[in-house]
PDB file of C-alpha atoms in Angstrom:
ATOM      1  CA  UNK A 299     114.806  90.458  98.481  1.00 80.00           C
ATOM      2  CA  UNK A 300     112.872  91.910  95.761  1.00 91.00           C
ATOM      3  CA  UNK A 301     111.500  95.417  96.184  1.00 94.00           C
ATOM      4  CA  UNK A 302     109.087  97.687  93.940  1.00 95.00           C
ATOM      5  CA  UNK A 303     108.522 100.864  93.184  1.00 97.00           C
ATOM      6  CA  UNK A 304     104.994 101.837  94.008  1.00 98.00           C
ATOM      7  CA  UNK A 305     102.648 105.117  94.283  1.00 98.00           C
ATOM      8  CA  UNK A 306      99.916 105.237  97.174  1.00 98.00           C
ATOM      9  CA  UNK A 307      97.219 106.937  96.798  1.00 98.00           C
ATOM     10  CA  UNK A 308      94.732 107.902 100.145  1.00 98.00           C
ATOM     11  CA  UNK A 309      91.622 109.599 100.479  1.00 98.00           C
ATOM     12  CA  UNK A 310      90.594 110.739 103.981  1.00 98.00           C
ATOM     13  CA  UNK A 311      86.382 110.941 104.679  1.00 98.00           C
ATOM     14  CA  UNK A 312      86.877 110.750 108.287  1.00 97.00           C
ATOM     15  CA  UNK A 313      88.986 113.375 109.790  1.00 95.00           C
ATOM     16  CA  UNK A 314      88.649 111.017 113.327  1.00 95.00           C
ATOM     17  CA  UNK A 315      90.791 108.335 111.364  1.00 96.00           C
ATOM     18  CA  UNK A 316      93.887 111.261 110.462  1.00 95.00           C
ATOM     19  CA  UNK A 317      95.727 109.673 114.118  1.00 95.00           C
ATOM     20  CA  UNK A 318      95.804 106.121 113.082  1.00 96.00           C
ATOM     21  CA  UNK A 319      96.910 107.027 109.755  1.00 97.00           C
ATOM     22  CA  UNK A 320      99.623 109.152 110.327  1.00 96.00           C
ATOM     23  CA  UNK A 321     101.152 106.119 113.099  1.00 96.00           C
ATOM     24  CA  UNK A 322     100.507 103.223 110.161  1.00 96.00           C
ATOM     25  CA  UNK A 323     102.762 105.671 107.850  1.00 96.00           C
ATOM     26  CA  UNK A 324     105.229 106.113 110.608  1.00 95.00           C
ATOM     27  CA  UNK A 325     105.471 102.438 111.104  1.00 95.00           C
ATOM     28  CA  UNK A 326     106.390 101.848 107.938  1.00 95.00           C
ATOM     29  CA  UNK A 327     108.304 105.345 107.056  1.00 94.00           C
ATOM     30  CA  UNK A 328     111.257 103.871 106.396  1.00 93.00           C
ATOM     31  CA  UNK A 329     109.766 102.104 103.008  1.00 95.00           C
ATOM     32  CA  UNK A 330     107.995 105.901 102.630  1.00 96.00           C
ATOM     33  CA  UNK A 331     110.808 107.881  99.729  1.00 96.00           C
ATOM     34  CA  UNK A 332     107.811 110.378  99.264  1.00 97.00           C
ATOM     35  CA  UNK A 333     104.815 111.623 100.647  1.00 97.00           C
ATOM     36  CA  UNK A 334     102.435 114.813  99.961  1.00 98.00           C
ATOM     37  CA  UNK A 335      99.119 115.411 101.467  1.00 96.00           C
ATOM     38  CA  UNK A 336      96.577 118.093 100.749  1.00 97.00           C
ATOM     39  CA  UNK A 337      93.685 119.440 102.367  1.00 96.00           C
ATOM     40  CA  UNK A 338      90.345 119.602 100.003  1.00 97.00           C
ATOM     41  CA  UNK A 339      88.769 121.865 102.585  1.00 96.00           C
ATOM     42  CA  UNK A 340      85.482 122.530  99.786  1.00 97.00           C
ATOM     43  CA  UNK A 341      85.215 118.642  99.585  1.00 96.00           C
ATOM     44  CA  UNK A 342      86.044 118.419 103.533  1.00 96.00           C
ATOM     45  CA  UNK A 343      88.252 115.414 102.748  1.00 96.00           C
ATOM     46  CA  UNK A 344      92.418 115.178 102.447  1.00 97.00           C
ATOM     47  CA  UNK A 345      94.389 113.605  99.783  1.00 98.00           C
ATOM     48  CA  UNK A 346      97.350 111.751 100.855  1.00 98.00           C
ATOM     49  CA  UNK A 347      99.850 110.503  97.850  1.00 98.00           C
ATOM     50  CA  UNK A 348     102.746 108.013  99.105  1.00 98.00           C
ATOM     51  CA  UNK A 349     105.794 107.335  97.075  1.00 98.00           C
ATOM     52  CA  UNK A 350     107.182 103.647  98.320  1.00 97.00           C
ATOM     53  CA  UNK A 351     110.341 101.624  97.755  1.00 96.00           C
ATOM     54  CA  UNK A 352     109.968  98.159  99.420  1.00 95.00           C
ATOM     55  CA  UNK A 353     109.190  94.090  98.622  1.00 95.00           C
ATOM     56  CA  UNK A 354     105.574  93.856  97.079  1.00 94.00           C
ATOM     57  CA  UNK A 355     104.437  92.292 100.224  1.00 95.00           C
ATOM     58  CA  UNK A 356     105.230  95.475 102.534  1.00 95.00           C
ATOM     59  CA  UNK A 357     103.092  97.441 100.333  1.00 96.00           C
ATOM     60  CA  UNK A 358     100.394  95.154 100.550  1.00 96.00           C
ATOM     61  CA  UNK A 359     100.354  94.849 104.203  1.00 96.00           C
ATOM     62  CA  UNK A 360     101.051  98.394 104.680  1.00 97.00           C
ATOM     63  CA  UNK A 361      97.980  99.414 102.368  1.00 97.00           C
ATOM     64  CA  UNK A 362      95.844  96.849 103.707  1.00 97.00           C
ATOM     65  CA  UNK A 363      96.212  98.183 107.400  1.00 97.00           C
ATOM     66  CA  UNK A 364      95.181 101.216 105.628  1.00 97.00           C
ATOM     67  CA  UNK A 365      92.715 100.428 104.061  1.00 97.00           C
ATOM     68  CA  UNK A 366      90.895  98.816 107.151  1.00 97.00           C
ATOM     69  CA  UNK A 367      90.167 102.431 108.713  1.00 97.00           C
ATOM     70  CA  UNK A 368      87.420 104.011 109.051  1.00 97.00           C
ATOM     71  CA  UNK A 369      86.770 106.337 106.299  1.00 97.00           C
ATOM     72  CA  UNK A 370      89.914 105.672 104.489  1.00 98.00           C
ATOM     73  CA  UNK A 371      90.255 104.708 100.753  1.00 98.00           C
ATOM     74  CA  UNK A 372      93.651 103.666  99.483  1.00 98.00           C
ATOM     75  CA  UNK A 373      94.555 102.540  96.090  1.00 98.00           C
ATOM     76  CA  UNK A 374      98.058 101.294  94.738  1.00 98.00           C
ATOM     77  CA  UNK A 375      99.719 101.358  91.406  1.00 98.00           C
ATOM     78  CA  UNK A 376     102.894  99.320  91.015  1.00 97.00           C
ATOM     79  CA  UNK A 377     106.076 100.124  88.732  1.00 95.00           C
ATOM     80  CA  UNK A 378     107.019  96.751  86.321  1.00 94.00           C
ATOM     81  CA  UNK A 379     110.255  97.090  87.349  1.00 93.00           C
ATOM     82  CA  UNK A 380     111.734  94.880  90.021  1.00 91.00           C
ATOM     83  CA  UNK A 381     114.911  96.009  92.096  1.00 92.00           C
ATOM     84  CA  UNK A 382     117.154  93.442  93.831  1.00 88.00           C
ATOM     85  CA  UNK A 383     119.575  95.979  95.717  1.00 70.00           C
ATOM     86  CA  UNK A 384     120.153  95.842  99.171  1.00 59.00           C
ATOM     87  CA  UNK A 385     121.221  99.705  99.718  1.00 53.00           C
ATOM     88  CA  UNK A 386     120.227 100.434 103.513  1.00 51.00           C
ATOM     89  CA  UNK A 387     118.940 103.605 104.646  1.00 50.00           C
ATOM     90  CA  UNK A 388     117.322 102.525 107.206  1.00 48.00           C
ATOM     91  CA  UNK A 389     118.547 103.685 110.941  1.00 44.00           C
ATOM     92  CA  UNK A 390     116.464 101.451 113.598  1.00 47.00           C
ATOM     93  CA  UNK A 391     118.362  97.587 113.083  1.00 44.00           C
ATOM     94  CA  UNK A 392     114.508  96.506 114.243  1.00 49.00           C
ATOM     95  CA  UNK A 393     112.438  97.977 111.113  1.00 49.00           C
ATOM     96  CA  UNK A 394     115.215  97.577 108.553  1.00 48.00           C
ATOM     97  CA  UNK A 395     114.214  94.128 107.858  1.00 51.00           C
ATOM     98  CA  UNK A 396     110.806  95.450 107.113  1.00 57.00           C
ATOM     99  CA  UNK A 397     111.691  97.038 103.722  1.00 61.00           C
ATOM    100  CA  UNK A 398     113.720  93.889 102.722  1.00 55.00           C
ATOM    101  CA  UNK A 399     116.919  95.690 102.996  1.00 56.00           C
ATOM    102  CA  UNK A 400     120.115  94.286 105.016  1.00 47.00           C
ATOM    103  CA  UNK A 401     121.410  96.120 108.171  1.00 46.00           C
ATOM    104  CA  UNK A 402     124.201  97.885 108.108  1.00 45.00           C
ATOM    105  CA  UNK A 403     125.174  96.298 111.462  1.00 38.00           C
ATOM    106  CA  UNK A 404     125.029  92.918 109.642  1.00 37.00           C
ATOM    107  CA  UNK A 405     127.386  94.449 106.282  1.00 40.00           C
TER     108      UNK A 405
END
């Protein structure tokens, strides 16, 4: 499958949305090579940046989840490059599939 290289960026209005967030990124942590977050306490809003590796339709489902909560603005800039490798790094068999990448209980 065909994966990209892609940078996330979040803003975070509504702190009451922080929980949901932070299980969305879990769910799909295993497409997640990257992520910083910082707290712009003057603005009282966070900034969440997300460095992905997965197919272009992960991403999009990923960031439109995100983008459906409250008080949550995400944005997504892609690479042009598009990577066919099937390294695994992922270690539940269940979500591996996820990022497009094969098993290693199937290699």
């Amino acid at each position: 499958m065909e994966k990209r290289i892609a940078v996330i960026g979040i803003i975070v209005e509504n702190p009451e949305s922080v929980e949901k967030l932070n299980f969305l990124l879990h769910e799909f942590s295993e497409c997640i090579v990257g992520r910083m977050g910082l707290p712009y306490r003057e603005r009282n809003l966070s900034i969440v940046s997300l460095a992905v590796d997965a197919p272009q339709n992960v991403i999009s489902e990923m960031t439109g989840k995100i983008g459906k909560l409250d008080g949550i603005s995400v944005k997504t800039a892609y690479s042009n490059k598009i990577f066919n490798d099937y390294i695994s790094k992922c270690k539940d068999k269940s979500r591996s599939r996820r990022c497009g990448e094969t098993p290693r209980w199937l290699s």
